[in-house]
Amino acid sequence: MANAKKMSVLQLTTVTAINMMGSGIILLPSKLAEIGTISIFAWILASLGATILAYAFAKCGMYNKKGGGLGGYAEYGFGKLGNFLANFTYTISLIIANIAISIGVVSYASYVFGWNLSPVGSCLTTIVVLILSASISFLGSKGTGRFGSIGVICVMIPIIGLLLFGFTSFSMDTYIQAWNPKGLPFIVTLKDSIAIILWSFLGLETACANSSAVENPEKNVPIAVLSGTLLAGIMYTLSTAIIGGIVPYTELIGANAPFGLAYAAMMGNAAGHIVSCMLVVSCFVSLTAWQFTIAEVVRNSASLGHFPHYLQKVTSRGAPYMSIFTVLIIQLVLSLMTISPTLINQFNILINLAVTINLIPYVLSMASVPAMQRIEGIEKSKRGLTNFSAFIGAVYSIYAIYGCGWSIIGDGVIVAIIGIIIFYIKKRFHNNVKISHV
């Protein structure tokens, strides 16, 4: 691509920030209200940690010569097992994360349309949303990409509007009353908040995907990733803090549409419903993009031999239809298993599990950075900052795993063990097939 057609560092920074803001923020104010506005410290810590992690991933994307995305990164330090385990856990985390996003769609839609859904009704509606979003994935990458531009507009307008005009309805008394309603020790509030907040940054590892379309990528990609992730973190932090000073925490706890409540308090019920409608659209569009993304991850993993070969099949538009079908079936089964009395409870269970499992490939990738730089011949004088960033990113990820709670950690460990068992069964079967051919 000619330099004249490539993105500037400012354009890539904007794209990076927007990619993380499709659905990550819309229900978090309700969940964080249980902890209190003291969670602003966790937002600051999470934003800094995610920014450093994103920088390390950007450097990995530039140095990596192996296939398989995060799996390729992990292979440098942990061999083929690391490659498989990273891709396996990443796939499982995205499957779960997409269910959580679909619950976000249903949650805001219930506010907009006045639905009072039972747990079973919420589950069935979530299933319908998953089926619709998966169906749109058959448009292929170009069609899904065009559809995605609608979601960008629908999420940015409410957030920017809140940042510009939220101060008019902000009450410091309301904010202080919500500071620490349970009277928890500071370290506990930090731990309980960090894993929830990290949900909004999931996808930061994809920020280096546009490196070939930017001028001077070796210099500009890390700058854009650092700036974009930090920009998203600032917007997340400020918007959550503003809502905490507009809507009393007693109303926020368990609310299906926190942004809708904030705009209703600022400008009336009509504005609350309009904003909620926009966020329904944004969240659904984000879901369609992630449904296509996970299908592509599965297809790519199948091409590397990690998953069954039939998952490689694509339509004439390039849509990985067998991956789409398979992922959808798994999601429908998991949706039936997560029926909860409230949408917020469902959302919380799923994001904690998705975050925990997603952090496994993060830790594997960060731990492999020193080996990656050594194997790819990066000069010792240039390794220091990247190695330091990877170390901080690994510590941050491990702390976030700890913040998810031991029950969820146990589930994550089970998923990892299943992945290891599948790898060795697959390896043994492959070796037996080779011997039989001989």
Short mmCIF file of C-alpha atoms in Angstrom, two decimals:
data_model
loop_
_atom_site.label_atom_id
_atom_site.label_comp_id
_atom_site.label_asym_id
_atom_site.label_seq_id
_atom_site.Cartn_x
_atom_site.Cartn_y
_atom_site.Cartn_z
CA MET A 1 0.00 0.00 0.00
CA ALA A 2 1.33 3.42 -0.95
CA ASN A 3 2.17 5.72 1.96
CA ALA A 4 -0.36 8.27 0.71
CA LYS A 5 -3.14 5.73 1.30
CA LYS A 6 -1.96 4.65 4.73
CA MET A 7 -3.36 5.81 8.08
CA SER A 8 -1.58 8.43 10.14
CA VAL A 9 -0.69 7.72 13.76
CA LEU A 10 -3.65 9.89 14.84
CA GLN A 11 -6.08 7.90 12.68
CA LEU A 12 -4.79 4.58 14.01
CA THR A 13 -5.03 5.89 17.58
CA THR A 14 -8.71 6.73 16.97
CA VAL A 15 -9.43 3.32 15.42
CA THR A 16 -7.73 1.57 18.36
CA ALA A 17 -9.82 3.46 20.92
CA ILE A 18 -13.10 2.89 19.09
CA ASN A 19 -12.46 -0.85 18.66
CA MET A 20 -12.56 -1.31 22.44
CA MET A 21 -15.66 0.79 23.04
CA GLY A 22 -18.37 -1.12 21.17
CA SER A 23 -19.98 -2.85 24.14
CA GLY A 24 -17.50 -2.87 27.00
CA ILE A 25 -18.92 0.00 29.02
CA ILE A 26 -22.70 -0.11 28.76
CA LEU A 27 -23.57 -2.24 31.82
CA LEU A 28 -20.48 -1.70 33.96
CA PRO A 29 -21.80 1.37 35.87
CA SER A 30 -24.58 -0.82 37.30
CA LYS A 31 -22.22 -3.54 38.46
CA LEU A 32 -19.64 -1.11 39.83
CA ALA A 33 -22.36 0.69 41.79
CA GLU A 34 -22.33 -2.28 44.18
CA ILE A 35 -18.69 -1.47 44.98
CA GLY A 36 -19.05 2.31 44.89
CA THR A 37 -17.51 5.30 43.17
CA ILE A 38 -14.28 4.38 44.95
CA SER A 39 -13.82 2.08 41.94
CA ILE A 40 -12.38 5.12 40.13
CA PHE A 41 -8.98 4.06 41.53
CA ALA A 42 -9.44 0.65 39.91
CA TRP A 43 -10.31 2.38 36.63
CA ILE A 44 -7.05 4.34 36.79
CA LEU A 45 -5.00 1.23 37.59
CA ALA A 46 -6.79 -0.86 34.94
CA SER A 47 -6.30 1.83 32.29
CA LEU A 48 -2.58 2.04 32.97
CA GLY A 49 -2.23 -1.76 33.09
CA ALA A 50 -4.21 -2.26 29.89
CA THR A 51 -2.15 0.41 28.12
CA ILE A 52 1.14 -1.26 29.07
CA LEU A 53 -0.30 -4.66 28.07
CA ALA A 54 -1.45 -3.25 24.73
CA TYR A 55 2.05 -1.88 24.08
CA ALA A 56 3.59 -5.30 24.71
CA PHE A 57 1.06 -6.90 22.34
CA ALA A 58 1.85 -4.30 19.68
CA LYS A 59 5.53 -5.20 19.86
CA CYS A 60 4.65 -8.92 19.75
CA GLY A 61 2.62 -8.34 16.59
CA MET A 62 5.67 -6.75 14.95
CA TYR A 63 8.18 -9.42 16.02
CA ASN A 64 6.06 -12.58 15.64
CA LYS A 65 6.89 -14.86 12.73
CA LYS A 66 4.65 -17.77 13.74
CA GLY A 67 1.01 -18.27 12.80
CA GLY A 68 -1.98 -18.44 15.12
CA GLY A 69 -2.26 -14.98 16.69
CA LEU A 70 -1.85 -15.22 20.46
CA GLY A 71 -0.99 -18.87 20.02
CA GLY A 72 1.97 -17.88 17.85
CA TYR A 73 3.21 -15.57 20.59
CA ALA A 74 2.87 -18.27 23.25
CA GLU A 75 4.67 -20.84 21.10
CA TYR A 76 7.98 -18.99 21.51
CA GLY A 77 8.00 -19.74 25.23
CA PHE A 78 5.86 -22.86 25.57
CA GLY A 79 6.11 -24.69 22.26
CA LYS A 80 3.17 -26.27 20.42
CA LEU A 81 1.29 -26.86 23.67
CA GLY A 82 1.43 -23.13 24.41
CA ASN A 83 0.18 -22.34 20.90
CA PHE A 84 -2.77 -24.71 21.21
CA LEU A 85 -3.65 -23.76 24.79
CA ALA A 86 -3.59 -20.02 24.04
CA ASN A 87 -5.88 -20.42 21.02
CA PHE A 88 -8.16 -22.89 22.79
CA THR A 89 -8.69 -20.68 25.86
CA TYR A 90 -8.99 -17.54 23.73
CA THR A 91 -11.74 -19.20 21.68
CA ILE A 92 -13.64 -20.33 24.80
CA SER A 93 -13.37 -16.84 26.32
CA LEU A 94 -14.77 -15.20 23.18
CA ILE A 95 -17.66 -17.67 23.04
CA ILE A 96 -18.58 -16.73 26.62
CA ALA A 97 -17.92 -13.02 26.08
CA ASN A 98 -20.32 -12.93 23.14
CA ILE A 99 -23.08 -14.37 25.32
CA ALA A 100 -22.41 -11.56 27.81
CA ILE A 101 -22.62 -8.97 25.01
CA SER A 102 -25.96 -10.45 23.87
CA ILE A 103 -27.22 -10.11 27.45
CA GLY A 104 -26.21 -6.44 27.25
CA VAL A 105 -28.39 -6.08 24.14
CA VAL A 106 -31.36 -7.69 25.90
CA SER A 107 -30.79 -5.62 29.04
CA TYR A 108 -30.96 -2.27 27.25
CA ALA A 109 -33.78 -3.45 24.99
CA SER A 110 -35.85 -4.37 28.05
CA TYR A 111 -35.47 -0.78 29.28
CA VAL A 112 -36.36 0.72 25.89
CA PHE A 113 -39.40 -1.47 25.25
CA GLY A 114 -40.54 -1.85 28.85
CA TRP A 115 -40.09 -5.61 28.89
CA ASN A 116 -40.34 -7.38 32.23
CA LEU A 117 -38.72 -10.64 31.26
CA SER A 118 -38.61 -13.73 33.42
CA PRO A 119 -35.27 -15.58 33.66
CA VAL A 120 -36.49 -18.02 31.01
CA GLY A 121 -37.75 -15.15 28.82
CA SER A 122 -34.40 -13.35 29.14
CA CYS A 123 -32.59 -16.54 28.17
CA LEU A 124 -34.76 -17.16 25.10
CA THR A 125 -34.42 -13.53 23.99
CA THR A 126 -30.65 -13.79 24.39
CA ILE A 127 -30.68 -16.89 22.18
CA VAL A 128 -32.63 -15.02 19.48
CA VAL A 129 -30.08 -12.18 19.58
CA LEU A 130 -27.21 -14.67 19.23
CA ILE A 131 -28.88 -16.33 16.22
CA LEU A 132 -29.52 -12.98 14.50
CA SER A 133 -25.96 -11.76 15.05
CA ALA A 134 -24.48 -15.03 13.80
CA SER A 135 -26.70 -14.83 10.69
CA ILE A 136 -25.26 -11.41 9.81
CA SER A 137 -21.77 -12.96 9.94
CA PHE A 138 -22.65 -14.72 6.66
CA LEU A 139 -22.15 -11.35 4.93
CA GLY A 140 -18.44 -12.02 5.18
CA SER A 141 -15.69 -9.67 6.33
CA LYS A 142 -16.57 -6.75 4.04
CA GLY A 143 -20.29 -6.83 4.80
CA THR A 144 -19.71 -7.20 8.53
CA GLY A 145 -17.18 -4.35 8.42
CA ARG A 146 -19.64 -1.98 6.74
CA PHE A 147 -22.31 -2.92 9.27
CA GLY A 148 -19.83 -2.13 12.06
CA SER A 149 -19.57 1.56 11.21
CA ILE A 150 -23.15 2.04 12.49
CA GLY A 151 -22.16 0.79 15.92
CA VAL A 152 -19.23 3.20 16.18
CA ILE A 153 -21.56 6.20 15.77
CA CYS A 154 -24.15 4.82 18.18
CA VAL A 155 -21.67 4.28 21.03
CA MET A 156 -19.58 7.41 20.59
CA ILE A 157 -22.44 9.93 20.63
CA PRO A 158 -23.79 8.92 24.10
CA ILE A 159 -20.34 8.76 25.65
CA ILE A 160 -19.13 12.06 24.20
CA GLY A 161 -22.47 13.69 25.09
CA LEU A 162 -22.09 12.53 28.67
CA LEU A 163 -18.54 13.88 28.85
CA LEU A 164 -19.60 17.28 27.43
CA PHE A 165 -22.90 17.84 29.25
CA GLY A 166 -22.93 15.44 32.21
CA PHE A 167 -21.49 18.08 34.53
CA THR A 168 -24.77 20.02 34.34
CA SER A 169 -26.55 17.31 36.35
CA PHE A 170 -23.57 16.07 38.35
CA SER A 171 -23.98 16.16 42.13
CA MET A 172 -20.95 15.80 44.36
CA ASP A 173 -23.24 14.74 47.21
CA THR A 174 -24.62 11.87 45.10
CA TYR A 175 -21.08 10.88 44.14
CA ILE A 176 -19.82 10.93 47.76
CA GLN A 177 -22.83 8.98 49.06
CA ALA A 178 -21.94 6.23 46.57
CA TRP A 179 -18.23 6.25 47.49
CA ASN A 180 -18.06 2.97 49.44
CA PRO A 181 -21.59 1.85 50.37
CA LYS A 182 -20.46 -1.49 51.82
CA GLY A 183 -17.59 0.02 53.82
CA LEU A 184 -15.06 -2.42 52.33
CA PRO A 185 -11.29 -2.02 52.82
CA PHE A 186 -9.62 -0.17 49.94
CA ILE A 187 -7.62 -3.19 48.76
CA VAL A 188 -10.81 -5.27 48.59
CA THR A 189 -12.63 -2.66 46.48
CA LEU A 190 -9.61 -2.57 44.15
CA LYS A 191 -9.57 -6.36 43.79
CA ASP A 192 -13.33 -6.63 43.25
CA SER A 193 -13.34 -3.85 40.64
CA ILE A 194 -10.31 -4.70 38.54
CA ALA A 195 -11.61 -7.90 36.89
CA ILE A 196 -14.97 -6.28 36.09
CA ILE A 197 -13.26 -3.27 34.56
CA LEU A 198 -10.85 -5.36 32.49
CA TRP A 199 -13.91 -6.59 30.59
CA SER A 200 -14.11 -3.18 28.90
CA PHE A 201 -10.53 -3.57 27.59
CA LEU A 202 -10.89 -7.05 26.11
CA GLY A 203 -9.82 -6.88 22.50
CA LEU A 204 -6.80 -4.66 23.13
CA GLU A 205 -4.66 -7.50 21.77
CA THR A 206 -6.18 -6.93 18.32
CA ALA A 207 -5.02 -3.32 18.24
CA CYS A 208 -1.90 -4.13 16.20
CA ALA A 209 -3.93 -5.80 13.42
CA ASN A 210 -3.71 -2.65 11.25
CA SER A 211 0.08 -2.40 11.35
CA SER A 212 0.41 -2.92 7.58
CA ALA A 213 -1.96 -0.02 6.91
CA VAL A 214 -0.13 2.68 8.90
CA GLU A 215 2.84 4.85 8.08
CA ASN A 216 6.13 3.83 9.73
CA PRO A 217 4.54 0.93 11.70
CA GLU A 218 7.58 0.17 13.89
CA LYS A 219 7.32 3.62 15.45
CA ASN A 220 3.63 4.48 15.05
CA VAL A 221 1.87 1.23 16.00
CA PRO A 222 3.12 1.22 19.63
CA ILE A 223 2.36 4.96 19.91
CA ALA A 224 -1.18 4.46 18.57
CA VAL A 225 -1.82 1.43 20.77
CA LEU A 226 -0.59 3.23 23.89
CA SER A 227 -2.53 6.39 23.09
CA GLY A 228 -5.68 4.60 21.91
CA THR A 229 -5.95 2.32 24.93
CA LEU A 230 -5.24 5.22 27.30
CA LEU A 231 -7.84 7.36 25.50
CA ALA A 232 -10.44 4.60 25.83
CA GLY A 233 -9.55 4.23 29.51
CA ILE A 234 -9.98 7.97 30.14
CA MET A 235 -13.38 8.01 28.44
CA TYR A 236 -14.46 4.90 30.35
CA THR A 237 -13.31 6.32 33.68
CA LEU A 238 -14.87 9.75 33.24
CA SER A 239 -18.21 8.50 31.92
CA THR A 240 -18.57 5.98 34.79
CA ALA A 241 -17.64 8.65 37.35
CA ILE A 242 -20.14 11.12 35.88
CA ILE A 243 -22.97 8.57 35.98
CA GLY A 244 -22.06 7.89 39.63
CA GLY A 245 -22.69 11.56 40.37
CA ILE A 246 -25.95 11.79 38.41
CA VAL A 247 -27.85 8.63 39.34
CA PRO A 248 -28.04 7.56 43.03
CA TYR A 249 -26.22 4.28 43.55
CA THR A 250 -29.38 2.70 44.96
CA GLU A 251 -30.99 3.17 41.53
CA LEU A 252 -27.88 2.13 39.62
CA ILE A 253 -27.48 -1.22 41.37
CA GLY A 254 -29.17 -3.80 39.19
CA ALA A 255 -30.25 -1.22 36.57
CA ASN A 256 -30.61 -2.66 33.07
CA ALA A 257 -29.66 0.60 31.32
CA PRO A 258 -27.37 2.87 33.39
CA PHE A 259 -26.64 5.26 30.51
CA GLY A 260 -30.36 5.52 29.83
CA LEU A 261 -30.99 6.43 33.48
CA ALA A 262 -28.25 9.08 33.36
CA TYR A 263 -29.65 10.74 30.23
CA ALA A 264 -33.18 10.54 31.62
CA ALA A 265 -31.97 12.44 34.70
CA MET A 266 -30.12 14.97 32.54
CA MET A 267 -32.61 15.60 29.74
CA GLY A 268 -35.80 13.66 30.43
CA ASN A 269 -37.16 10.19 29.74
CA ALA A 270 -37.25 10.69 25.96
CA ALA A 271 -33.50 11.32 25.89
CA GLY A 272 -32.95 8.26 28.10
CA HIS A 273 -34.87 6.07 25.67
CA ILE A 274 -33.13 7.50 22.59
CA VAL A 275 -29.69 6.90 24.11
CA SER A 276 -30.70 3.40 25.18
CA CYS A 277 -31.89 2.67 21.63
CA MET A 278 -28.51 3.82 20.29
CA LEU A 279 -26.69 1.56 22.74
CA VAL A 280 -28.91 -1.40 21.83
CA VAL A 281 -27.82 -0.88 18.21
CA SER A 282 -24.18 -0.35 19.19
CA CYS A 283 -24.08 -3.44 21.35
CA PHE A 284 -25.77 -5.58 18.69
CA VAL A 285 -23.41 -4.35 15.97
CA SER A 286 -20.45 -5.04 18.24
CA LEU A 287 -21.82 -8.54 18.83
CA THR A 288 -22.05 -9.23 15.08
CA ALA A 289 -18.43 -8.13 14.65
CA TRP A 290 -17.27 -10.36 17.50
CA GLN A 291 -19.35 -13.31 16.23
CA PHE A 292 -17.52 -13.03 12.91
CA THR A 293 -14.20 -12.56 14.69
CA ILE A 294 -14.56 -15.69 16.80
CA ALA A 295 -15.60 -17.70 13.75
CA GLU A 296 -12.43 -16.49 12.02
CA VAL A 297 -10.33 -17.40 15.06
CA VAL A 298 -11.80 -20.91 14.99
CA ARG A 299 -11.31 -21.21 11.21
CA ASN A 300 -7.69 -20.06 11.48
CA SER A 301 -7.04 -22.45 14.37
CA ALA A 302 -8.51 -25.29 12.29
CA SER A 303 -6.15 -24.43 9.44
CA LEU A 304 -3.26 -24.79 11.90
CA GLY A 305 -4.54 -28.21 12.96
CA HIS A 306 -5.76 -27.14 16.40
CA PHE A 307 -9.43 -27.81 15.67
CA PRO A 308 -11.24 -30.25 13.29
CA HIS A 309 -10.58 -29.56 9.59
CA TYR A 310 -14.26 -29.15 8.67
CA LEU A 311 -14.23 -25.82 10.52
CA GLN A 312 -12.10 -24.33 7.71
CA LYS A 313 -14.98 -24.30 5.21
CA VAL A 314 -16.09 -20.89 3.92
CA THR A 315 -18.83 -19.50 1.67
CA SER A 316 -18.25 -17.66 -1.61
CA ARG A 317 -18.24 -14.43 0.43
CA GLY A 318 -15.46 -15.79 2.61
CA ALA A 319 -17.70 -16.36 5.64
CA PRO A 320 -16.52 -19.36 7.74
CA TYR A 321 -19.98 -20.93 7.86
CA MET A 322 -19.05 -24.18 9.61
CA SER A 323 -17.27 -22.24 12.36
CA ILE A 324 -20.26 -19.91 12.68
CA PHE A 325 -22.69 -22.84 13.06
CA THR A 326 -20.48 -24.69 15.54
CA VAL A 327 -19.80 -21.65 17.73
CA LEU A 328 -23.50 -20.73 17.71
CA ILE A 329 -24.57 -24.20 18.90
CA ILE A 330 -22.08 -24.03 21.78
CA GLN A 331 -23.34 -20.55 22.71
CA LEU A 332 -26.97 -21.67 22.72
CA VAL A 333 -26.17 -24.54 25.08
CA LEU A 334 -24.18 -22.26 27.40
CA SER A 335 -26.99 -19.68 27.38
CA LEU A 336 -29.41 -22.28 28.72
CA MET A 337 -26.95 -23.05 31.52
CA THR A 338 -26.65 -19.43 32.73
CA ILE A 339 -30.28 -18.60 33.54
CA SER A 340 -30.27 -16.16 36.46
CA PRO A 341 -32.99 -14.10 38.21
CA THR A 342 -31.56 -10.85 36.84
CA LEU A 343 -29.75 -9.86 33.69
CA ILE A 344 -27.04 -8.14 35.71
CA ASN A 345 -26.30 -11.39 37.58
CA GLN A 346 -26.02 -13.25 34.28
CA PHE A 347 -23.78 -10.52 32.88
CA ASN A 348 -21.51 -10.56 35.94
CA ILE A 349 -21.11 -14.34 35.97
CA LEU A 350 -20.19 -14.42 32.29
CA ILE A 351 -17.79 -11.46 32.21
CA ASN A 352 -15.83 -12.81 35.19
CA LEU A 353 -15.52 -16.21 33.51
CA ALA A 354 -14.67 -14.68 30.11
CA VAL A 355 -12.04 -12.39 31.64
CA THR A 356 -10.42 -15.21 33.64
CA ILE A 357 -10.15 -17.54 30.64
CA ASN A 358 -9.06 -14.72 28.32
CA LEU A 359 -6.20 -13.85 30.67
CA ILE A 360 -4.64 -17.30 30.25
CA PRO A 361 -3.39 -16.55 26.70
CA TYR A 362 -2.42 -13.06 27.90
CA VAL A 363 -0.12 -14.53 30.57
CA LEU A 364 1.28 -17.15 28.17
CA SER A 365 1.98 -14.46 25.56
CA MET A 366 3.63 -12.04 27.99
CA ALA A 367 5.79 -14.80 29.50
CA SER A 368 7.01 -15.66 25.97
CA VAL A 369 8.15 -12.13 25.04
CA PRO A 370 11.81 -12.52 26.15
CA ALA A 371 12.13 -15.77 24.17
CA MET A 372 10.41 -14.17 21.15
CA GLN A 373 12.85 -11.25 21.08
CA ARG A 374 15.85 -13.54 21.52
CA ILE A 375 14.75 -15.99 18.80
CA GLU A 376 13.87 -13.22 16.33
CA GLY A 377 17.25 -11.58 16.83
CA ILE A 378 16.13 -8.31 18.38
CA GLU A 379 19.15 -6.35 19.62
CA LYS A 380 19.66 -6.55 23.38
CA SER A 381 19.65 -2.77 23.64
CA LYS A 382 16.10 -2.70 22.22
CA ARG A 383 14.63 -5.50 24.36
CA GLY A 384 14.47 -3.78 27.74
CA LEU A 385 11.30 -1.69 27.44
CA THR A 386 9.34 -4.49 25.75
CA ASN A 387 10.43 -7.06 28.35
CA PHE A 388 9.53 -4.66 31.17
CA SER A 389 6.11 -4.00 29.60
CA ALA A 390 5.51 -7.74 29.23
CA PHE A 391 6.45 -8.31 32.89
CA ILE A 392 4.07 -5.59 34.08
CA GLY A 393 1.39 -6.94 31.72
CA ALA A 394 1.79 -10.46 33.14
CA VAL A 395 1.61 -9.23 36.76
CA TYR A 396 -1.44 -7.13 35.91
CA SER A 397 -3.14 -10.12 34.25
CA ILE A 398 -2.42 -12.43 37.18
CA TYR A 399 -3.79 -9.85 39.62
CA ALA A 400 -6.92 -9.51 37.48
CA ILE A 401 -7.35 -13.30 37.56
CA TYR A 402 -7.10 -13.18 41.35
CA GLY A 403 -9.75 -10.45 41.41
CA CYS A 404 -12.26 -12.72 39.65
CA GLY A 405 -12.61 -14.90 42.77
CA TRP A 406 -11.56 -18.46 43.52
CA SER A 407 -14.75 -20.05 42.20
CA ILE A 408 -14.29 -18.47 38.76
CA ILE A 409 -10.55 -19.20 38.87
CA GLY A 410 -11.42 -22.84 39.47
CA ASP A 411 -13.60 -22.84 36.36
CA GLY A 412 -10.74 -21.27 34.38
CA VAL A 413 -8.31 -23.92 35.61
CA ILE A 414 -10.74 -26.65 34.52
CA VAL A 415 -10.94 -25.11 31.03
CA ALA A 416 -7.12 -24.99 30.83
CA ILE A 417 -6.81 -28.62 32.00
CA ILE A 418 -9.37 -29.71 29.40
CA GLY A 419 -7.34 -27.88 26.77
CA ILE A 420 -4.12 -29.66 27.81
CA ILE A 421 -5.87 -33.06 27.77
CA ILE A 422 -7.29 -32.40 24.29
CA PHE A 423 -3.83 -31.37 23.03
CA TYR A 424 -2.16 -34.59 24.18
CA ILE A 425 -5.02 -36.77 22.95
CA LYS A 426 -4.85 -35.04 19.59
CA LYS A 427 -1.05 -35.39 19.52
CA ARG A 428 -1.20 -39.08 20.40
CA PHE A 429 -3.87 -39.73 17.78
CA HIS A 430 -1.83 -37.86 15.16
CA ASN A 431 1.31 -39.88 15.98
CA ASN A 432 -0.65 -43.16 15.80
CA VAL A 433 -2.01 -42.22 12.39
CA LYS A 434 1.55 -41.51 11.18
CA ILE A 435 2.77 -44.87 12.48
CA SER A 436 -0.13 -46.74 10.84
CA HIS A 437 0.71 -45.09 7.49
CA VAL A 438 4.29 -46.29 7.81
#
